[in-house]
Amino acid sequence: MGGVPISDLGKKILYRRVSPWHAALVVIVFVAAYLLNNFLFGPRISGFWGSYGLPAIMWLMIVIFALGLPRFKTLGKLRERRLLCWLALICVFVGLLGEMIQGAMSGFGKSPYDHTVIGILINLFSLGIAVAGLEMLRSWSMNRFFTNRPGWGIGILSFLSTCFLIPFVRMANLSLNLGITKFIGSEFIPSLAQNVLASYLVLLGGPGPAIIYRGGMMIIERISPILPNANWVSQTLLGVLAPVVGIVLVRQIYREERRTVRKSEPGENTLGWVATSLAAILILWFAMGVFSYYPRVILSGSMQPGINIGDIVIINRVPGEQVKVNDIILFPLGNMQVSHRVVAVQEVENKRFFITKGDANQDPEKDPVYEKQVLGKVVFVAPKLGWITLWLRGAVT
């Protein structure tokens, strides 16, 4: 008999063509959810409905919307979905281990979340439906538009999801310098790492594994009576390494299941992921000043011509007793920190102090700098490398 087989007809119905309107609608829904979450629910509508009720209704509508979108094919086969769900659960336990290590390093504190039965149920439902909605949109976008360029898809969707999940008020109220740097290290980058893992999971198995992973991490945070009092250093290290270990596990086990791994690949791929993550963390720590050497951008011309505006100087944390004449030291001056040259060393009543002067200034500073005020001395100058930072801060146009 002629005609189209039922199986082929079913595929045509399920995997019907995506029109530009579908993509536009997904973008509109994503933007609308961000605006409602950040500028209406909470700021305008407070209480139970602003914090839980209306957001849950919004995300429930998003879930229904996502279910009505054209179906998609994932990179993984249907029979591999169960394995991917188990791997997502393993990633949750890896994340839990990271939280426990953070607590062991820095101690634990009482959780700020409501731990009454009603409070837990409300939190889990409202946040659970939000996780489901976001992962369904992420999965549809990844598998509809980035199957041929998964690296681009993982990068773009992970970045957008990270920005979406961080409240606008949190980013708008950041202070300059160390406030922004600590935020990037302790919040943005660990969240980005989790979103990279979630994006990889939706690429392989659709929204299910990603919902298990992100939902599991959310449950651990919301129901645990204690949480780590982690400093930003351990938050950066373990917050990034836990998702990276999860990505490595998922990738290797999944590839082995599909029998596509060559004998030489596992160690190389694993070491590559870990080495890249550690390098990124070390660079971030250097910028944050974790080590004895750290960078600073020059904002004034008081040390010209040797050090100019926009140069980056490398500061070595040294005690004041190691400072001598002609050293360029970093010290507080009013509400700033400046780098000026030591032109004289004096001592009064067993208290050693320094007379400093900017190379471009005619006179030295009126106030001496005592040993305990010394924050370090300049050991290297990198010309012009700080102009990007000045531009981002609006110091130059």
XYZ file of C-alpha atoms in Angstrom:
397
model
C 0.000 0.000 0.000
C 1.046 3.603 -0.626
C 1.148 6.371 1.873
C 3.425 7.369 4.754
C 4.223 4.791 7.473
C 2.824 5.576 10.889
C 6.287 5.766 12.424
C 7.419 8.307 9.838
C 4.220 10.304 10.291
C 4.773 10.346 14.032
C 8.308 11.606 13.574
C 7.090 14.380 11.277
C 4.548 15.472 13.872
C 6.959 15.298 16.808
C 9.962 16.834 15.071
C 8.135 19.415 13.016
C 10.077 22.259 11.507
C 11.148 25.134 13.740
C 10.110 28.540 12.487
C 11.866 31.802 13.430
C 8.844 32.522 15.616
C 9.790 29.659 17.930
C 13.238 31.104 18.537
C 11.808 34.594 19.005
C 9.240 33.300 21.499
C 11.922 31.499 23.518
C 13.980 34.711 23.702
C 10.919 36.741 24.691
C 9.990 34.240 27.411
C 13.560 34.212 28.734
C 13.789 38.019 28.866
C 10.301 38.368 30.356
C 11.139 35.887 33.113
C 14.332 37.808 33.935
C 12.514 41.152 34.088
C 9.665 39.785 36.200
C 12.051 38.069 38.617
C 14.262 41.113 39.092
C 11.954 44.111 38.783
C 8.456 42.931 39.769
C 8.563 39.897 42.067
C 10.207 41.161 45.234
C 10.844 44.850 44.446
C 7.197 45.615 43.591
C 5.286 42.647 44.959
C 6.527 41.454 48.336
C 5.426 38.797 50.780
C 4.464 35.225 49.940
C 3.098 35.992 46.486
C 6.077 38.072 45.430
C 8.644 35.581 46.703
C 6.968 32.249 45.969
C 3.444 32.304 44.558
C 3.695 34.402 41.406
C 7.207 33.152 40.455
C 5.967 29.559 40.726
C 2.956 30.345 38.508
C 5.243 32.047 35.980
C 7.594 29.066 35.810
C 4.688 26.635 35.580
C 3.480 28.550 32.520
C 7.015 28.401 31.090
C 7.078 24.628 31.561
C 3.762 24.349 29.699
C 5.127 26.617 26.983
C 8.287 24.493 26.651
C 6.215 21.315 26.370
C 4.391 22.849 23.396
C 7.591 23.599 21.465
C 8.624 21.310 18.573
C 10.425 18.214 19.817
C 14.167 17.766 19.358
C 16.760 15.027 19.144
C 19.597 14.937 21.664
C 23.128 13.820 20.967
C 22.579 10.784 23.169
C 20.275 7.947 22.235
C 17.050 7.272 24.093
C 18.479 4.119 25.687
C 21.331 6.205 27.164
C 19.053 8.603 29.054
C 18.935 6.410 32.169
C 22.731 6.297 32.324
C 22.912 10.077 31.981
C 20.400 10.529 34.800
C 22.554 8.354 37.062
C 25.635 10.318 36.039
C 23.829 13.564 36.884
C 23.086 12.142 40.337
C 26.760 11.260 40.755
C 27.589 14.885 39.904
C 25.299 15.958 42.739
C 27.283 13.800 45.167
C 30.534 15.271 43.817
C 29.097 18.738 44.487
C 28.070 17.640 47.997
C 31.607 16.400 48.614
C 32.914 19.802 47.531
C 30.571 21.509 50.020
C 31.772 19.209 52.809
C 35.416 19.942 51.996
C 34.670 23.687 52.053
C 33.085 23.263 55.478
C 36.047 21.217 56.722
C 38.399 23.989 55.574
C 36.433 26.988 56.849
C 33.848 25.627 59.296
C 30.058 25.470 59.102
C 27.363 27.974 59.976
C 23.605 27.892 60.410
C 21.598 27.906 57.192
C 19.540 31.076 56.595
C 16.671 29.173 54.929
C 13.332 28.230 56.486
C 13.499 24.625 57.739
C 9.925 24.165 58.868
C 8.041 21.455 56.970
C 5.885 24.051 55.189
C 8.891 26.227 54.436
C 10.848 23.332 52.929
C 7.909 22.225 50.785
C 7.274 25.752 49.493
C 10.960 26.265 48.719
C 11.333 22.946 46.932
C 8.213 23.412 44.827
C 8.847 27.027 43.800
C 12.524 26.487 43.045
C 11.973 23.041 41.546
C 9.506 24.319 38.968
C 11.941 27.160 38.165
C 14.783 24.671 37.614
C 12.543 22.554 35.376
C 11.464 25.542 33.290
C 14.964 26.927 32.824
C 16.464 23.541 31.913
C 13.685 22.836 29.411
C 14.381 26.151 27.663
C 18.129 25.497 27.800
C 17.691 21.997 26.394
C 15.427 23.109 23.553
C 17.786 25.938 22.567
C 20.881 23.734 22.734
C 19.490 20.829 20.742
C 17.654 22.916 18.171
C 20.333 25.450 17.300
C 23.737 24.217 18.482
C 23.930 20.525 17.609
C 26.536 21.279 14.935
C 28.429 23.709 17.185
C 28.014 22.318 20.702
C 31.005 24.223 22.058
C 29.451 27.552 21.096
C 26.109 26.456 22.503
C 27.553 25.370 25.840
C 29.487 28.627 26.161
C 26.663 30.976 25.164
C 23.884 29.245 27.097
C 26.041 28.771 30.200
C 26.952 32.459 30.285
C 23.355 33.601 29.747
C 22.036 31.182 32.379
C 24.621 32.371 34.892
C 23.664 36.019 34.330
C 19.986 35.057 34.595
C 20.411 33.271 37.934
C 22.325 36.089 39.656
C 19.923 38.792 40.889
C 20.291 42.123 39.129
C 20.412 43.946 42.481
C 23.394 41.822 43.488
C 25.380 42.863 40.434
C 24.224 46.496 40.495
C 25.388 46.990 44.092
C 28.901 45.624 43.612
C 31.727 47.831 44.785
C 34.792 48.369 42.618
C 38.137 46.629 42.926
C 38.090 43.682 45.338
C 34.280 43.609 45.627
C 33.894 42.834 41.923
C 36.855 40.464 41.929
C 35.563 38.450 44.878
C 32.111 38.322 43.329
C 33.541 36.940 40.093
C 35.635 34.376 41.942
C 33.244 33.219 44.635
C 29.885 33.492 42.830
C 30.006 34.072 39.081
C 32.668 31.568 38.030
C 31.428 28.677 40.250
C 27.887 29.294 38.962
C 29.233 29.401 35.401
C 30.985 26.063 35.958
C 27.725 24.487 37.162
C 25.919 25.856 34.136
C 28.563 24.450 31.796
C 27.916 21.015 33.289
C 24.145 21.503 32.987
C 24.495 22.603 29.353
C 26.606 19.543 28.592
C 23.983 17.312 30.195
C 21.130 18.778 28.123
C 23.219 18.314 24.980
C 23.580 14.608 25.696
C 20.297 13.713 27.355
C 17.814 16.592 27.241
C 16.434 18.414 30.281
C 16.075 15.362 32.561
C 19.717 14.923 33.641
C 20.224 18.680 33.998
C 17.110 18.957 36.186
C 18.448 16.148 38.381
C 21.831 17.852 38.709
C 20.709 21.426 39.341
C 17.694 20.337 41.349
C 19.872 18.094 43.495
C 22.317 20.903 44.209
C 19.394 23.157 45.105
C 17.904 20.551 47.475
C 21.238 20.154 49.288
C 21.460 23.916 49.810
C 17.848 24.399 50.909
C 17.291 21.454 53.252
C 20.695 21.308 54.952
C 20.555 22.899 58.424
C 24.212 23.946 58.142
C 26.206 25.412 55.255
C 29.951 26.045 54.824
C 31.369 29.348 56.051
C 33.749 29.176 53.105
C 36.077 32.030 52.223
C 36.211 33.141 48.620
C 39.453 31.257 47.940
C 37.981 27.845 48.742
C 34.695 28.816 47.074
C 36.564 29.514 43.851
C 38.681 26.375 43.965
C 36.071 23.820 44.976
C 33.173 25.632 43.313
C 34.927 25.205 39.965
C 36.632 21.853 40.467
C 33.465 19.972 41.508
C 31.607 20.701 38.217
C 34.804 20.066 36.238
C 35.174 16.650 37.860
C 31.501 16.053 37.017
C 32.085 16.992 33.356
C 35.075 14.652 33.165
C 33.112 11.768 34.703
C 30.097 12.274 32.450
C 32.229 12.616 29.324
C 34.415 9.590 29.951
C 31.704 7.205 31.136
C 29.337 8.274 28.378
C 31.988 7.871 25.684
C 32.980 4.481 27.040
C 29.347 3.417 26.944
C 29.236 4.372 23.271
C 32.591 2.649 22.709
C 34.202 5.713 21.109
C 37.163 6.201 23.442
C 40.632 5.386 22.176
C 43.169 4.032 24.648
C 45.216 7.230 24.600
C 42.310 9.619 25.201
C 41.076 9.195 28.809
C 44.144 10.462 30.646
C 44.800 13.244 28.140
C 41.234 14.556 28.199
C 40.940 14.366 31.975
C 44.252 16.076 32.552
C 43.350 18.729 30.000
C 40.090 19.630 31.744
C 41.685 19.681 35.200
C 44.806 21.569 34.078
C 42.726 24.233 32.307
C 40.513 24.710 35.357
C 43.453 24.926 37.740
C 45.205 27.436 35.466
C 42.074 29.612 35.373
C 41.783 29.453 39.168
C 45.452 30.346 39.672
C 45.151 33.333 37.319
C 42.047 34.496 39.179
C 43.743 34.072 42.552
C 46.733 36.086 41.300
C 44.405 38.906 40.232
C 42.642 38.763 43.597
C 45.884 39.009 45.567
C 45.901 35.557 47.138
C 49.629 35.159 46.622
C 52.496 37.324 47.879
C 52.672 38.882 44.408
C 49.613 40.614 42.963
C 48.789 43.234 40.273
C 47.483 46.768 40.592
C 46.419 49.241 37.897
C 47.934 52.728 38.099
C 45.253 55.446 38.125
C 47.348 58.617 38.449
C 50.417 60.150 36.830
C 52.332 60.935 40.032
C 55.101 58.426 39.124
C 55.619 59.539 35.535
C 57.620 59.051 33.398
C 58.657 55.678 34.855
C 55.095 54.547 35.673
C 52.173 55.943 33.697
C 48.381 55.892 33.950
C 47.095 52.542 32.704
C 50.273 50.622 33.559
C 50.027 47.505 35.723
C 52.517 47.153 38.569
C 53.271 43.862 40.318
C 53.368 44.298 44.087
C 55.355 42.027 46.372
C 54.025 41.857 49.912
C 57.086 42.564 52.043
C 57.338 43.699 55.660
C 58.231 47.320 56.267
C 61.638 46.467 57.723
C 62.766 45.231 54.291
C 62.067 48.589 52.608
C 65.024 50.830 51.758
C 65.645 54.128 50.003
C 64.660 54.225 46.303
C 62.087 51.406 46.670
C 58.627 52.153 45.282
C 56.140 51.134 47.965
C 52.377 50.770 48.103
C 50.690 52.418 51.077
C 47.341 53.992 52.047
C 46.970 57.704 51.461
C 43.578 59.026 52.553
C 40.934 56.790 51.014
C 43.298 55.541 48.298
C 46.334 53.320 47.944
C 49.272 54.891 46.146
C 52.684 53.718 44.904
C 55.421 56.291 45.569
C 59.191 56.181 45.900
C 61.000 56.164 49.255
C 63.353 59.148 49.313
C 64.444 58.894 52.964
C 64.332 56.480 55.900
C 64.140 57.932 59.419
C 63.699 56.624 62.931
C 62.285 58.365 65.996
C 61.897 56.646 69.386
C 62.588 53.243 67.843
C 59.842 53.799 65.255
C 61.074 53.528 61.682
C 59.250 55.451 58.973
C 59.675 56.526 55.365
C 59.483 59.817 53.512
C 57.884 59.223 50.113
C 57.514 61.226 46.935
C 55.980 60.711 43.521
C 58.596 61.022 40.767
C 56.409 63.592 39.001
C 55.765 65.613 42.197
C 57.935 68.529 43.297
C 57.622 67.905 47.034
C 57.443 64.744 49.173
C 54.327 63.775 51.104
C 53.844 65.677 54.356
C 52.853 62.590 56.330
C 55.452 59.857 56.845
C 54.709 56.205 56.122
C 55.343 53.867 59.060
C 56.544 50.314 58.605
C 53.195 48.787 59.525
C 51.500 50.869 56.810
C 53.565 49.374 54.002
C 51.407 47.092 51.814
C 54.245 45.967 49.548
C 56.748 47.239 47.033
C 56.718 47.439 43.253
C 58.884 44.777 41.600
C 57.706 44.961 37.983
C 55.903 47.357 35.635
C 53.810 46.169 32.661
C 53.109 49.214 30.448
C 49.582 49.902 29.152
C 48.083 46.546 30.185
C 45.616 48.191 32.564
C 43.770 50.291 29.995
C 41.044 47.649 29.606
C 40.368 47.815 33.347
C 40.229 51.621 33.250
C 37.802 51.494 30.341
C 35.521 48.999 32.112
C 35.506 51.210 35.202
C 34.606 54.256 33.111
C 37.859 56.049 33.899
C 38.557 56.489 30.193
C 36.305 56.815 27.157
